[in-house]
Amino acid sequence: MKKLKTLFTSLFIVMSMMMSLTACAAQTTPNTSVNDILILLQINNPNMYANGVEKEIDEGRGTAPIVDNGRTLVPIRSIIEECGGTVEWEQDTQTAILNYNSDEIRLIINSNTAYLNGKENTIDVAPQIINGRTMLPIRFVAEGFKFRSDI
């Protein structure tokens, strides 16, 4: 029962987060144009829906959001790019660098230390590489980029 409750809670969180994550319009900076993007993800489903159109999250790889230690990890690249942001990968430091508007998030694989605009933060679950793909904590990313969130 607890696992089922956690799964449904995580699914709700991901769906809520994706609605806000993709609602790039949720950005609260002045003079930002409003884009109504809605992205829906499901735990263990390799597809996402972006404004009602089904797309593979990680084309040809079957990568899907997961729950780890009660936190949702997602393959973030397609989500950030769908919202107009960028993702870079530094192989030597195992660091994912996410940019959206003027904000930057740096997440290091297997580290609970993350950086938002250069400021150090501690996150509950470390980013991981699973099946060769980088999985990042969605909550920290969404909050860092000031996307609307119902969590």
mmCIF file of C-alpha atoms in Angstrom, residues 3-108:
data_model
loop_
_atom_site.group_PDB
_atom_site.id
_atom_site.type_symbol
_atom_site.label_atom_id
_atom_site.label_comp_id
_atom_site.label_asym_id
_atom_site.label_seq_id
_atom_site.Cartn_x
_atom_site.Cartn_y
_atom_site.Cartn_z
ATOM 1 C CA LYS A 3 4.546 1.716 -2.462
ATOM 2 C CA LEU A 4 1.284 2.277 -4.306
ATOM 3 C CA LYS A 5 0.694 5.519 -2.425
ATOM 4 C CA THR A 6 4.257 6.635 -3.180
ATOM 5 C CA LEU A 7 3.810 5.786 -6.867
ATOM 6 C CA PHE A 8 0.556 7.745 -7.114
ATOM 7 C CA THR A 9 2.013 10.648 -5.156
ATOM 8 C CA SER A 10 5.093 10.672 -7.373
ATOM 9 C CA LEU A 11 2.958 10.470 -10.479
ATOM 10 C CA PHE A 12 0.861 13.382 -9.245
ATOM 11 C CA ILE A 13 4.015 15.324 -8.452
ATOM 12 C CA VAL A 14 5.507 14.632 -11.863
ATOM 13 C CA MET A 15 2.281 15.515 -13.641
ATOM 14 C CA SER A 16 1.876 18.668 -11.581
ATOM 15 C CA MET A 17 5.509 19.539 -12.050
ATOM 16 C CA MET A 18 5.377 18.902 -15.758
ATOM 17 C CA MET A 19 2.325 21.076 -16.103
ATOM 18 C CA SER A 20 4.257 23.839 -14.448
ATOM 19 C CA LEU A 21 7.632 22.868 -15.830
ATOM 20 C CA THR A 22 6.276 23.081 -19.288
ATOM 21 C CA ALA A 23 4.253 26.096 -18.501
ATOM 22 C CA CYS A 24 7.203 28.194 -19.386
ATOM 23 C CA ALA A 25 4.642 30.914 -18.927
ATOM 24 C CA ALA A 26 4.996 30.224 -15.243
ATOM 25 C CA GLN A 27 8.249 32.136 -15.331
ATOM 26 C CA THR A 28 7.602 35.184 -13.193
ATOM 27 C CA THR A 29 10.198 37.599 -14.526
ATOM 28 C CA PRO A 30 8.862 40.893 -15.893
ATOM 29 C CA ASN A 31 8.479 41.295 -19.656
ATOM 30 C CA THR A 32 8.626 37.546 -20.276
ATOM 31 C CA SER A 33 6.271 36.427 -23.019
ATOM 32 C CA VAL A 34 3.812 33.797 -21.898
ATOM 33 C CA ASN A 35 4.142 30.387 -23.544
ATOM 34 C CA ASP A 36 1.487 27.873 -22.665
ATOM 35 C CA ILE A 37 3.402 24.627 -22.892
ATOM 36 C CA LEU A 38 2.013 21.615 -21.092
ATOM 37 C CA ILE A 39 4.203 18.551 -20.650
ATOM 38 C CA LEU A 40 2.868 15.405 -19.048
ATOM 39 C CA LEU A 41 5.136 12.585 -17.875
ATOM 40 C CA GLN A 42 4.391 9.304 -16.145
ATOM 41 C CA ILE A 43 6.676 7.190 -13.996
ATOM 42 C CA ASN A 44 8.221 4.345 -16.045
ATOM 43 C CA ASN A 45 6.677 5.635 -19.311
ATOM 44 C CA PRO A 46 9.261 6.507 -21.995
ATOM 45 C CA ASN A 47 6.824 8.882 -23.703
ATOM 46 C CA MET A 48 5.768 12.385 -22.790
ATOM 47 C CA TYR A 49 2.945 14.541 -24.035
ATOM 48 C CA ALA A 50 3.900 18.070 -25.069
ATOM 49 C CA ASN A 51 0.770 20.120 -25.693
ATOM 50 C CA GLY A 52 -1.108 16.899 -26.345
ATOM 51 C CA VAL A 53 1.410 15.503 -28.838
ATOM 52 C CA GLU A 54 3.023 12.218 -27.817
ATOM 53 C CA LYS A 55 6.823 12.173 -28.111
ATOM 54 C CA GLU A 56 9.568 9.883 -26.891
ATOM 55 C CA ILE A 57 11.357 11.469 -23.950
ATOM 56 C CA ASP A 58 14.721 10.119 -25.071
ATOM 57 C CA GLU A 59 14.332 9.060 -28.688
ATOM 58 C CA GLY A 60 15.135 5.414 -29.313
ATOM 59 C CA ARG A 61 16.411 4.707 -25.787
ATOM 60 C CA GLY A 62 13.255 3.981 -23.777
ATOM 61 C CA THR A 63 14.370 6.230 -20.904
ATOM 62 C CA ALA A 64 11.555 7.030 -18.472
ATOM 63 C CA PRO A 65 11.071 8.981 -15.229
ATOM 64 C CA ILE A 66 11.683 6.959 -12.064
ATOM 65 C CA VAL A 67 11.234 7.347 -8.329
ATOM 66 C CA ASP A 68 14.362 7.005 -6.204
ATOM 67 C CA ASN A 69 14.304 7.453 -2.445
ATOM 68 C CA GLY A 70 10.886 9.093 -2.720
ATOM 69 C CA ARG A 71 12.101 11.657 -5.269
ATOM 70 C CA THR A 72 11.390 11.802 -8.986
ATOM 71 C CA LEU A 73 14.324 11.641 -11.390
ATOM 72 C CA VAL A 74 13.765 12.440 -15.053
ATOM 73 C CA PRO A 75 15.794 12.482 -18.250
ATOM 74 C CA ILE A 76 15.667 16.272 -18.370
ATOM 75 C CA ARG A 77 17.092 17.253 -21.771
ATOM 76 C CA SER A 78 13.897 16.960 -23.826
ATOM 77 C CA ILE A 79 11.849 18.717 -21.149
ATOM 78 C CA ILE A 80 14.189 21.699 -20.848
ATOM 79 C CA GLU A 81 14.584 21.968 -24.625
ATOM 80 C CA GLU A 82 10.795 21.799 -25.073
ATOM 81 C CA CYS A 83 10.590 24.897 -22.844
ATOM 82 C CA GLY A 84 13.267 26.736 -24.815
ATOM 83 C CA GLY A 85 16.206 26.055 -22.495
ATOM 84 C CA THR A 86 19.492 24.286 -23.130
ATOM 85 C CA VAL A 87 21.380 21.383 -21.577
ATOM 86 C CA GLU A 88 25.128 20.821 -21.730
ATOM 87 C CA TRP A 89 27.174 17.880 -20.472
ATOM 88 C CA GLU A 90 30.718 18.129 -19.086
ATOM 89 C CA GLN A 91 32.110 14.622 -19.327
ATOM 90 C CA ASP A 92 35.269 15.236 -17.291
ATOM 91 C CA THR A 93 33.354 16.553 -14.244
ATOM 92 C CA GLN A 94 30.180 14.476 -14.833
ATOM 93 C CA THR A 95 28.147 17.694 -14.662
ATOM 94 C CA ALA A 96 24.842 18.562 -16.333
ATOM 95 C CA ILE A 97 24.446 22.293 -16.968
ATOM 96 C CA LEU A 98 20.893 23.493 -17.527
ATOM 97 C CA ASN A 99 20.110 27.008 -18.753
ATOM 98 C CA TYR A 100 16.713 28.655 -18.936
ATOM 99 C CA ASN A 101 16.319 32.399 -19.422
ATOM 100 C CA SER A 102 19.130 33.899 -17.323
ATOM 101 C CA ASP A 103 19.276 31.062 -14.765
ATOM 102 C CA GLU A 104 21.799 28.230 -14.662
ATOM 103 C CA ILE A 105 21.631 24.971 -12.727
ATOM 104 C CA ARG A 106 24.640 22.671 -12.349
ATOM 105 C CA LEU A 107 24.081 19.123 -11.141
ATOM 106 C CA ILE A 108 26.921 16.664 -10.589
#
